Structure formats: C-alpha cells, structure tokens
Tab-separated table of C-alpha atoms and ligand atoms in Angstrom:
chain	number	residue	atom	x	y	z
A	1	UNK	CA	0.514	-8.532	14.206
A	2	UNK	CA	3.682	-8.740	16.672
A	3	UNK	CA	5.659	-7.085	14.028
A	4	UNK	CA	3.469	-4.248	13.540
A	5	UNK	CA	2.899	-3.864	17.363
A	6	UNK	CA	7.055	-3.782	18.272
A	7	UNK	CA	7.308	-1.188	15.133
A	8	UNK	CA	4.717	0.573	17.385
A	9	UNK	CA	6.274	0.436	20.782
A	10	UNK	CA	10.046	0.997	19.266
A	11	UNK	CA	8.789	4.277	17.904
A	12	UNK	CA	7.141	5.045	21.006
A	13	UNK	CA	10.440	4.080	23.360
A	14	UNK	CA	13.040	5.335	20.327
A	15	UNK	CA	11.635	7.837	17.879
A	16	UNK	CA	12.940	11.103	17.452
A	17	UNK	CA	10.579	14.099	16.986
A	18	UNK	CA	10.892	15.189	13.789
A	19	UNK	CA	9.116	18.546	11.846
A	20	UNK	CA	7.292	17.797	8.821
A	21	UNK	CA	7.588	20.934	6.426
A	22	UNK	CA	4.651	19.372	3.864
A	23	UNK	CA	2.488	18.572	6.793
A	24	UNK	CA	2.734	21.482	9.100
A	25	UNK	CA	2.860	18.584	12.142
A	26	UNK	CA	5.974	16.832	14.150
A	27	UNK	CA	6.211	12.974	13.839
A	28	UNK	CA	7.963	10.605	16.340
A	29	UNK	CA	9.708	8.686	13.552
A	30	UNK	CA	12.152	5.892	13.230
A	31	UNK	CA	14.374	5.041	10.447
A	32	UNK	CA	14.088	1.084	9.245
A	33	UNK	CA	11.758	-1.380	9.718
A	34	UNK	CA	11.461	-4.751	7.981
A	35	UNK	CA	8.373	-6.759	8.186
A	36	UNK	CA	8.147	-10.081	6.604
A	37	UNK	CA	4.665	-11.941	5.281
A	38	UNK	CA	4.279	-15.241	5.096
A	39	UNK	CA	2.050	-15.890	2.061
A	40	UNK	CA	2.174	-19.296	1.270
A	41	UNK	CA	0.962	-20.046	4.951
A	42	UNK	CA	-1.615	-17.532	3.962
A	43	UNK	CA	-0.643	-15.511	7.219
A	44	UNK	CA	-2.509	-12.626	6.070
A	45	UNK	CA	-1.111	-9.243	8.148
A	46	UNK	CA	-5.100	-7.461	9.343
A	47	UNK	CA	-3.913	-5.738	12.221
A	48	UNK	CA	-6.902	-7.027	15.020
A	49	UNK	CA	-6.486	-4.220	17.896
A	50	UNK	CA	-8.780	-2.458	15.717
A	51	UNK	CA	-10.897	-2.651	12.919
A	52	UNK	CA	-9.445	-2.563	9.606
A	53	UNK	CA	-11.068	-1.682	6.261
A	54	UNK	CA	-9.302	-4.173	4.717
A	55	UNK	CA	-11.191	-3.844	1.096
A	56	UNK	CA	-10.857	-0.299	1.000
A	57	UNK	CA	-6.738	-1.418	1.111
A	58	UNK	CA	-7.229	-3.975	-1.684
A	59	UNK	CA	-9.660	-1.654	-3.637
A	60	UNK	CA	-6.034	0.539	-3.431
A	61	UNK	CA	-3.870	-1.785	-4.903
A	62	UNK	CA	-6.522	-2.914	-7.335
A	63	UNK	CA	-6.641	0.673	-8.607
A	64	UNK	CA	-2.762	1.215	-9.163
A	65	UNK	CA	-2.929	-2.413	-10.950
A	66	UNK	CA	-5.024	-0.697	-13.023
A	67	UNK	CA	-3.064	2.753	-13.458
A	68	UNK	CA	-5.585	4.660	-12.170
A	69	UNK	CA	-5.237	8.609	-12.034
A	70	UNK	CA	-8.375	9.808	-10.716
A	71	UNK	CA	-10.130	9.837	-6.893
A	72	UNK	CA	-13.371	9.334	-8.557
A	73	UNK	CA	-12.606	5.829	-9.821
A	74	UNK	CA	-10.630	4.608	-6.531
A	75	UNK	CA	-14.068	5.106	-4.763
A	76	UNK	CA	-15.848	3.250	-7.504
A	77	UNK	CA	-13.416	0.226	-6.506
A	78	UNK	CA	-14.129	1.058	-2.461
A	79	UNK	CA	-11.819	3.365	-1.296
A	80	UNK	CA	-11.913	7.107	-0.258
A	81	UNK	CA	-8.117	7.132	0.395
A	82	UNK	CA	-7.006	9.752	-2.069
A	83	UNK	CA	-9.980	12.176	-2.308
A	84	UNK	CA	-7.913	14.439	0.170
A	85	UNK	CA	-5.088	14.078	-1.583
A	86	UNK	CA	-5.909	14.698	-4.684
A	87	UNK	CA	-8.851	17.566	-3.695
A	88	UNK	CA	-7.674	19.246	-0.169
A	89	UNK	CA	-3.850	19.637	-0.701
A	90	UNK	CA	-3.256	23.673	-1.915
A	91	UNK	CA	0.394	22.933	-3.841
A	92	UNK	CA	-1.790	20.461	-5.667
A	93	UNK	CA	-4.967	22.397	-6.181
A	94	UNK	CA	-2.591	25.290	-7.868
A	95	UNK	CA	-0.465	23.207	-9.699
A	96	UNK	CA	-0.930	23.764	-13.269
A	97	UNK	CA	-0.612	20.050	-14.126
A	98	UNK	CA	-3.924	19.322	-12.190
A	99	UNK	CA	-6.653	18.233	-14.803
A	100	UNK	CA	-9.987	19.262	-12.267
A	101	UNK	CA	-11.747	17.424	-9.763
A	102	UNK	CA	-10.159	14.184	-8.424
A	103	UNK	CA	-7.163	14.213	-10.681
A	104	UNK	CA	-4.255	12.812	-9.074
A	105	UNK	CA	-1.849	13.593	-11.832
A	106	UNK	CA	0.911	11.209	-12.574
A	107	UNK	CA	1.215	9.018	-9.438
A	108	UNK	CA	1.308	5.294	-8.671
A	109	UNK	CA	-0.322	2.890	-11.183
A	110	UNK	CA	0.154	5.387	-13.975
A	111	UNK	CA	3.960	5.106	-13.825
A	112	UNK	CA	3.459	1.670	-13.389
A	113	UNK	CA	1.063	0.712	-16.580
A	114	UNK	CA	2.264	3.875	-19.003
A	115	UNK	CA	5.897	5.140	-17.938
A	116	UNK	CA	6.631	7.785	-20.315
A	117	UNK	CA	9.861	7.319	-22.651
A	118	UNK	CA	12.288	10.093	-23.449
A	119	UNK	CA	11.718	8.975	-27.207
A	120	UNK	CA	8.020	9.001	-27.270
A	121	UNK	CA	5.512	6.236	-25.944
A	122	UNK	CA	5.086	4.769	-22.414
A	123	UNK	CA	6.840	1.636	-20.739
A	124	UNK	CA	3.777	-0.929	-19.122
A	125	UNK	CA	6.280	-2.269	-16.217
A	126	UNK	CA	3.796	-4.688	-14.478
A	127	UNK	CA	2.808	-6.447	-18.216
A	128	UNK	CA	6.473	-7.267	-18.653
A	129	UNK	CA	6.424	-8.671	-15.402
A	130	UNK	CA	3.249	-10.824	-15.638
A	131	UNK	CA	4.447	-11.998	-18.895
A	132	UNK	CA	8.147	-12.567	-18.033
A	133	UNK	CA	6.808	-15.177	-14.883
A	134	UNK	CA	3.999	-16.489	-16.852
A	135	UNK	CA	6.544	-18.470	-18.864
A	136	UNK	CA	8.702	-18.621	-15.911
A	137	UNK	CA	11.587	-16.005	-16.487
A	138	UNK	CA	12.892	-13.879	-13.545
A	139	UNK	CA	15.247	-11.754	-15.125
A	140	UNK	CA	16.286	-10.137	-12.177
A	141	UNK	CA	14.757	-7.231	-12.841
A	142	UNK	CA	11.071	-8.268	-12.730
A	143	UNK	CA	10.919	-4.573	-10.709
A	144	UNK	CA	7.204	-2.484	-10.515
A	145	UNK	CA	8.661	1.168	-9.955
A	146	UNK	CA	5.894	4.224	-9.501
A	147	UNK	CA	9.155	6.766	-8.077
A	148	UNK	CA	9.762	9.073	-11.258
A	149	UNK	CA	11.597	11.992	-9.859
A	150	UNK	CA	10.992	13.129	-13.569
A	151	UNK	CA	7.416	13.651	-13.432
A	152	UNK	CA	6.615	14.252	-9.210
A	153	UNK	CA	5.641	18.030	-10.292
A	154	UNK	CA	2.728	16.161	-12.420
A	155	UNK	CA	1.287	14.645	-9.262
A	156	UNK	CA	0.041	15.388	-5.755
A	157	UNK	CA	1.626	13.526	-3.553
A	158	UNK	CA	5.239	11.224	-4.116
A	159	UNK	CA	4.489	7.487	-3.851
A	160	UNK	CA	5.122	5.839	-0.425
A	161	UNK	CA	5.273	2.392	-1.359
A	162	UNK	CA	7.377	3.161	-4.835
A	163	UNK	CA	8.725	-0.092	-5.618
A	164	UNK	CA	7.622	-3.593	-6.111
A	165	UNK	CA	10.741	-6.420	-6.918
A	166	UNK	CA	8.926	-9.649	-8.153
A	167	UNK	CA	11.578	-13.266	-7.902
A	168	UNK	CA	11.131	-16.785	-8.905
A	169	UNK	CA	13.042	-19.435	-7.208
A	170	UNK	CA	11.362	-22.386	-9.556
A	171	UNK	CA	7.903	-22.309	-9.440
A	172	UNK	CA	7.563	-19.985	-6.111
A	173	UNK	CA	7.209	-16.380	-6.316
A	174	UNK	CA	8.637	-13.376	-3.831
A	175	UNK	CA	8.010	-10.817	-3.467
A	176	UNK	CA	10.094	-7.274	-1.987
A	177	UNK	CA	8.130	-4.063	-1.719
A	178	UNK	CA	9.957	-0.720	-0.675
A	179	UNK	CA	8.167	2.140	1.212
A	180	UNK	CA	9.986	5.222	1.191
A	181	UNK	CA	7.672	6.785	3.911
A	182	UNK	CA	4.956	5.269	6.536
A	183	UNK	CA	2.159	6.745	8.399
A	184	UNK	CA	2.192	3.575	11.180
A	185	UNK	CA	-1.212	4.637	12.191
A	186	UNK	CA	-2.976	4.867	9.116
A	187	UNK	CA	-0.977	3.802	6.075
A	188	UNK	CA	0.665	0.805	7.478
A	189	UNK	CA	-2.663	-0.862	8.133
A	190	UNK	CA	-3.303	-0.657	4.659
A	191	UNK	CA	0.232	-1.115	3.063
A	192	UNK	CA	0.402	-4.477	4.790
A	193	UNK	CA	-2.492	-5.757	3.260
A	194	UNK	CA	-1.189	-4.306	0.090
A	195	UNK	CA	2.086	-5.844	0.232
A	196	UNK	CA	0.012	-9.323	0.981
A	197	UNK	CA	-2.240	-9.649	-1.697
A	198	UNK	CA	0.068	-8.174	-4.544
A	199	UNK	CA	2.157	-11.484	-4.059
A	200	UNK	CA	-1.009	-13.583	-3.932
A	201	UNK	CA	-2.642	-11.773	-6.737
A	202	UNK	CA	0.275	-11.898	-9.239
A	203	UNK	CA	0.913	-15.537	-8.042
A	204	UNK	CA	-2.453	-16.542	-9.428
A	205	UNK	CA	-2.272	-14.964	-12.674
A	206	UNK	CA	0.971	-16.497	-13.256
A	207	UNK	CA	0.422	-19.738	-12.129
A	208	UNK	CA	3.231	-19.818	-9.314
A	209	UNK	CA	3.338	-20.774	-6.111
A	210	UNK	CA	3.371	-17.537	-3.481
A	211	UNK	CA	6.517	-17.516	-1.067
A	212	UNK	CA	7.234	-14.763	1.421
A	213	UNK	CA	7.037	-11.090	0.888
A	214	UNK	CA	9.141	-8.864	2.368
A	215	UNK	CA	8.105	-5.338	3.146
A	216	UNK	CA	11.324	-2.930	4.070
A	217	UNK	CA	9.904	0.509	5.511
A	218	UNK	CA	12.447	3.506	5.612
A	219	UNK	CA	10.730	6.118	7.760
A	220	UNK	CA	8.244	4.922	10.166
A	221	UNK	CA	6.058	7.924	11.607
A	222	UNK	CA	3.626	8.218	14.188
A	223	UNK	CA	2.019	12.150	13.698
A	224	UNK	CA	1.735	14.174	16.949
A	225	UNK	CA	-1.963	14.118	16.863
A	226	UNK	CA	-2.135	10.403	16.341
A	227	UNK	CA	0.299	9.606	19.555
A	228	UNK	CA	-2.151	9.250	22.318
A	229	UNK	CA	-4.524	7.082	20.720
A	230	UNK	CA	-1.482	4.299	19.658
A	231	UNK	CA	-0.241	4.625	22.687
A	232	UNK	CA	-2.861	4.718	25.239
A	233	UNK	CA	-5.565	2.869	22.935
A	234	UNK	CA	-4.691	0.821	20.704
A	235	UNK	CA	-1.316	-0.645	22.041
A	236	UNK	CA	-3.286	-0.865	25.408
A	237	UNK	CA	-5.267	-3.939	23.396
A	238	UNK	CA	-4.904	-7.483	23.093
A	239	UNK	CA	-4.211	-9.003	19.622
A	240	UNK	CA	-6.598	-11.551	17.931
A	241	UNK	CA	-5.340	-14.621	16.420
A	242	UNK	CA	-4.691	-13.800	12.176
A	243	UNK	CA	-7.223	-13.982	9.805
A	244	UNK	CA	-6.477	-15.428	6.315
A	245	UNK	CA	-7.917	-14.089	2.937
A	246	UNK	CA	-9.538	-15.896	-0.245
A	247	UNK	CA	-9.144	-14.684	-3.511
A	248	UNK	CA	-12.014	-15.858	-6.119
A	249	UNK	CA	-9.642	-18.855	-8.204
A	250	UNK	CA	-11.571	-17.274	-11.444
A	251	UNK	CA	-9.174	-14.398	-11.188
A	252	UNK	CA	-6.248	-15.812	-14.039
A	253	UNK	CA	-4.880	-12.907	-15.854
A	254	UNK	CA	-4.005	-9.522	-15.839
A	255	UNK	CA	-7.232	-8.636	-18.133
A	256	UNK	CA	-9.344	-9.940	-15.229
A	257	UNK	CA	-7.730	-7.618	-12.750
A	258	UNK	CA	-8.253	-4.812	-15.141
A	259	UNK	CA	-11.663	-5.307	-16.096
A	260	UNK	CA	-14.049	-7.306	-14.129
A	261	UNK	CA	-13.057	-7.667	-10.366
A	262	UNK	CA	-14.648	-5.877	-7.487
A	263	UNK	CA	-13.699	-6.702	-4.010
A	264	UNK	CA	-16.759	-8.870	-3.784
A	265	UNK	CA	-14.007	-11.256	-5.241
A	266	UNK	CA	-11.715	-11.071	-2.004
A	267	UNK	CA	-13.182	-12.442	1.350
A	268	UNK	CA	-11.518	-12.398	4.700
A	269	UNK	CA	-12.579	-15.429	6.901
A	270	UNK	CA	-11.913	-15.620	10.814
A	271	UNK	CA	-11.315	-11.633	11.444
A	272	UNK	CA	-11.614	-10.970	14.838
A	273	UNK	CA	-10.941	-7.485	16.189
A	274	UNK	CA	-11.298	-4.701	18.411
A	275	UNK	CA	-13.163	-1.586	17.899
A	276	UNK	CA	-12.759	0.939	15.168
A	277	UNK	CA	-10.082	3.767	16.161
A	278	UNK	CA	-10.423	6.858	13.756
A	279	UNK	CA	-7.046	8.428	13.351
A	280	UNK	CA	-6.478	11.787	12.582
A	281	UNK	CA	-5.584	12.291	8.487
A	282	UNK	CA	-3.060	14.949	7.674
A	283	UNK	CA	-3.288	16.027	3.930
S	301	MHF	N1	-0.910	11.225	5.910
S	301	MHF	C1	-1.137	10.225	5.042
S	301	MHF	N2	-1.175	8.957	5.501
S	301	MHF	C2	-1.417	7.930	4.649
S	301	MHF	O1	-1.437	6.774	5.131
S	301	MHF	C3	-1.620	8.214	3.266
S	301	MHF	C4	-1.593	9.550	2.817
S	301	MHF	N3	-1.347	10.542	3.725
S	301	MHF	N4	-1.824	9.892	1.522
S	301	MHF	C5	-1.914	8.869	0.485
S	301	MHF	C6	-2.433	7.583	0.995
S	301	MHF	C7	-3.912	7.495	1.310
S	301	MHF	N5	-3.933	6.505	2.383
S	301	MHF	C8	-4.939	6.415	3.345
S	301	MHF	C9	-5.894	7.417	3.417
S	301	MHF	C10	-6.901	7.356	4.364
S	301	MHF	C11	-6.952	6.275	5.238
S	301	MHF	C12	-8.062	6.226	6.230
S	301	MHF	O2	-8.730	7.222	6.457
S	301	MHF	N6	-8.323	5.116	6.851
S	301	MHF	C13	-9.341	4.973	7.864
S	301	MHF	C14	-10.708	4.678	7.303
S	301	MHF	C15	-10.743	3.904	6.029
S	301	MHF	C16	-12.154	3.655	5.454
S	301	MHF	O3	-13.160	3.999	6.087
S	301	MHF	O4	-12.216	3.089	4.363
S	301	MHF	C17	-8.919	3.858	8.823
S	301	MHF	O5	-9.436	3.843	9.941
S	301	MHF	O6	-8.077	3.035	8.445
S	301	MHF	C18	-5.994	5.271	5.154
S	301	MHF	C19	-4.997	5.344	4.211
S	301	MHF	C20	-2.597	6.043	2.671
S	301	MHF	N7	-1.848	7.222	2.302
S	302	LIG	O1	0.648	4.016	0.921
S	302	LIG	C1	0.924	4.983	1.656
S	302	LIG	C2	0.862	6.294	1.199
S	302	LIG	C3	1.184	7.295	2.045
S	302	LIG	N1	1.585	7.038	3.317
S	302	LIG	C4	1.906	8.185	4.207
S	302	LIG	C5	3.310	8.385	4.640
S	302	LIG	C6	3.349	9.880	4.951
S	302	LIG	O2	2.795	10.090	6.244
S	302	LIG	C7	2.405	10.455	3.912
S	302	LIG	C8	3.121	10.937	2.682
S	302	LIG	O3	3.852	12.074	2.983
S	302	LIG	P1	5.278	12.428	2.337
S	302	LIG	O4	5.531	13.823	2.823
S	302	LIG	O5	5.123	12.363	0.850
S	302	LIG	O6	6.264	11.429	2.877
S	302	LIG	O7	1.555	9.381	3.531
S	302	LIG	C9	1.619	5.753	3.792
S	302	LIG	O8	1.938	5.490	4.975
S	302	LIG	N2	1.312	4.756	2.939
C-alpha cells in the first residue's frame, strides 16, 4: 500500500501534463515506477483507502489465462472491465476486424494461448511455460508476451500489462511483469492484484514455491478528471493493515484454470477498507 500511495503523491508533486490523442483527455504522468510483491509472505497488494473489487481483477487474469477474446465471457468470470472497450470505442466499432458484439479481437490471452506463426499454426506461450517449470526448467526465457505489434489492428485496445517473465531459482518461482501504460486510479488497483496472484497461481500448478514479483510500470497516469478525487479523497485517507488471499489447494494444473474455477475459489481474509471511490473511465 505505501508503494502505491508514494506512486500517487510523486505524480501529484512531479508529473508532467501530458495530451492523450486516443483519449481526448490530459494526464499528469510519470515515467517509471517499480513496485515489488512479496508473495511468499503472502503480502497481498488490495489497496485499503478504498474499496477494491478485487475478484473482478482476478476474474481478469483468469480470463487472459484462458485466451479469452470476447466481453461476454469476462463477465461470465466477474468482470465488466472490457465491455467499454470492446463496445464504446469508435476506431474499434469500425474496424473491419471486429467480429460483433463484445469481440475484443486479438488482445491479451489470445496472443498468449494461440500466437499466430508466419508458417501456419499458433504458439501456446503460457503451456510451454507451465510445462517447462513443472519439471523444473527455467530456460531463461519462460516469457508470457500478449504485445504483437503484428496483429494490434486486429484488436481494440494494445495490452497494458504485455509481458509476463516467469524464473526459478531451485524450487522458488519469480516472477517480472511489464506494463507499458497505467491508469494509477483505476488500472493499477487491479494490475496489482493481477501481478499477485499470477505468481501464486502458476506456483501452485507447478508445484514451486512463490518468491517475489516484481511489477516495473513505464507510464504512470493520473487522467485530468480523476485528479481531485486521488488527491483530495483518497490520498486524504488512512491505510489499513494488508489483507492476504487464499487460493482453493484443489487448483493443480493448467486444465483446472481453464475449465472449472470461478472466483468462488479465491477468498480474501482480513480486508479492511475505506469507502468505494468511483473513478471516472475513459474509453
Ligand atoms: N482508461 C482505462 N483504464 C484502465 O485501467 C483500463 C482500460 N482503460 N482499458 C482496459 C482495461 C479495463 N480495466 C478496467 C476497467 C474498468 C475498471 C473499473 O471500472 N473499476 C471500478 C469498478 C469495478 C467493478 O465494479 O467491478 C473500480 O472502482 O475499480 C477497472 C479496470 C483496466 N483497463
Ligand atoms: O491492465 C490495464 C489495462 C489498461 N490500463 C490503462 C492504461 C491507459 O490509461 C489505458 C490504455 O490506453 P493506451 O492509450 O493504450 O495506453 O488503459 C491499465 O492501467 N491497466
């Protein structure tokens, strides 16, 4: 939570204004921020100066585990998160590549389960991984990519969070994420919780031990219409002590990620926070 709140008050006391052509909207914005996770403490990163919809996050990451393409089955899973996205945004509503309601086109999980090859057939990134750790091989390349310059006209929006480097050190697991772009208000809140439970999730399924993830942040943005509410709101709040997660210990393979889990697997014990703050959302 300290982390998150000094990313908070350095944009505030540093940023530089900064138009956003895609957006219409200025963002205070810094450039590089590195937060660090300490998962084998089970430290788990809820930000407590307001509520957070913490299964909606993992219902996120569940659904790019899965290579999902569509809005429709994200909400199935819990979260809303990409219904604007892939329905409100006009490049994407007239780009040919859209397949109808909900379609997200070739984004996230899909690059990560079914990468297309030049030479026909698709790459699964995130088996080779799972299977590489499973019999305890890092080759030092155990990398989950979703950024394919090649195909961003095939989706609506470029992934934030576009890279996921899995390492063993013996029988503990790391984990480095990379987030090319960060909405501190509303996306961070959810990409730490991401970052979190990716580490503990593949962890369990591989039988390894989870270390420390580290999540490095490029540009940090705080939209114009979301200022006064970080700063005279939320960072006017005390932090709660952490909360820590459970995952159900059932969970021991990537099949069971892809098929049966729900977030009725994932509980979050000890969350204390403030109230709810509803940010403005700009498509
Ligand atoms: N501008 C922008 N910011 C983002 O953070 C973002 C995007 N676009 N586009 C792609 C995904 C979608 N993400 C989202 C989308 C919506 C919320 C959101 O509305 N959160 C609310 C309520 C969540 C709920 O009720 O489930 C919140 O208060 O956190 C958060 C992250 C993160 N990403
Ligand atoms: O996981 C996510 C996904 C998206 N965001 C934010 C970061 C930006 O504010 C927008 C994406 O806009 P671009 O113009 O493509 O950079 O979404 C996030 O914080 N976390």
């Amino acid at each position: 939570m300290k982390q998150y709140l000094a990313l908070c008050n350095r944009i505030i006391d540093e940023g530089t204004w900064i138009e956003n052509e895609r957006t219409g909207k200025r963002c205070l914005t810094v450039i590089n921020a590195d937060l660090i996770y300490n998962v084998e403490k089970n430290e788990f990163p809820l930000i407590t100066t307001r509520k957070s919809f913490w299964k909606a996050a993992i219902a996120e990451m569940l659904g790019y585990i899965r290579g999902y393409d569509n809005a429709a089955d994200f909400r199935k899973l819990g979260a809303k998160t990409w219904d604007a996205n892939a329905n409100e945004n006009l490049a994407w509503l007239n780009n040919p590549h859209r397949k109808g309601e909900d379609d997200m086109g070739r984004v996230y999980g899909v690059q990560g389960r079914a990468w297309s090859k030049p030479d026909g057939g698709t790459i699964d990134q995130l088996k080779k991984i799972v299977d590489n750790l499973k019999k305890g091989v890092d080759d030092r390349g155990e990398i989950l990519s979703f950024y394919n310059p090649g195909e961003f006209h095939m989706g609506c929006l470029r992934p934030c969070m576009h890279t996921h480097n899995f390492s063993l050190l013996g029988d503990t697991l790391y984990l480095n994420s990379f987030q090319r772009s960060c909405d501190v208000p509303l996306g961070l809140n959810f990409n730490q919780v991401q970052v979190f439970t990716l580490l503990a999730l593949i962890a369990q399924i591989t039988g390894k031990k989870p270390g420390m993830a580290y999540h490095k942040i490029v540009n940090a943005h705080i939209y114009e219409d979301q200022l006064d509410l970080m700063r005279d709101v939320q960072l006017k709040r005390e932090p709660f002590e952490p909360a820590s997660l459970s995952i159900n210990p059932d969970i021991k393979s990537l099949e069971d990620l892809e098929t049966w889990v729900t977030m009725d697997d994932f509980e979050v014990s000890n969350y204390q926070h403030h109230d709810a703050i509803k940010y403005p959302f700009s498509v």
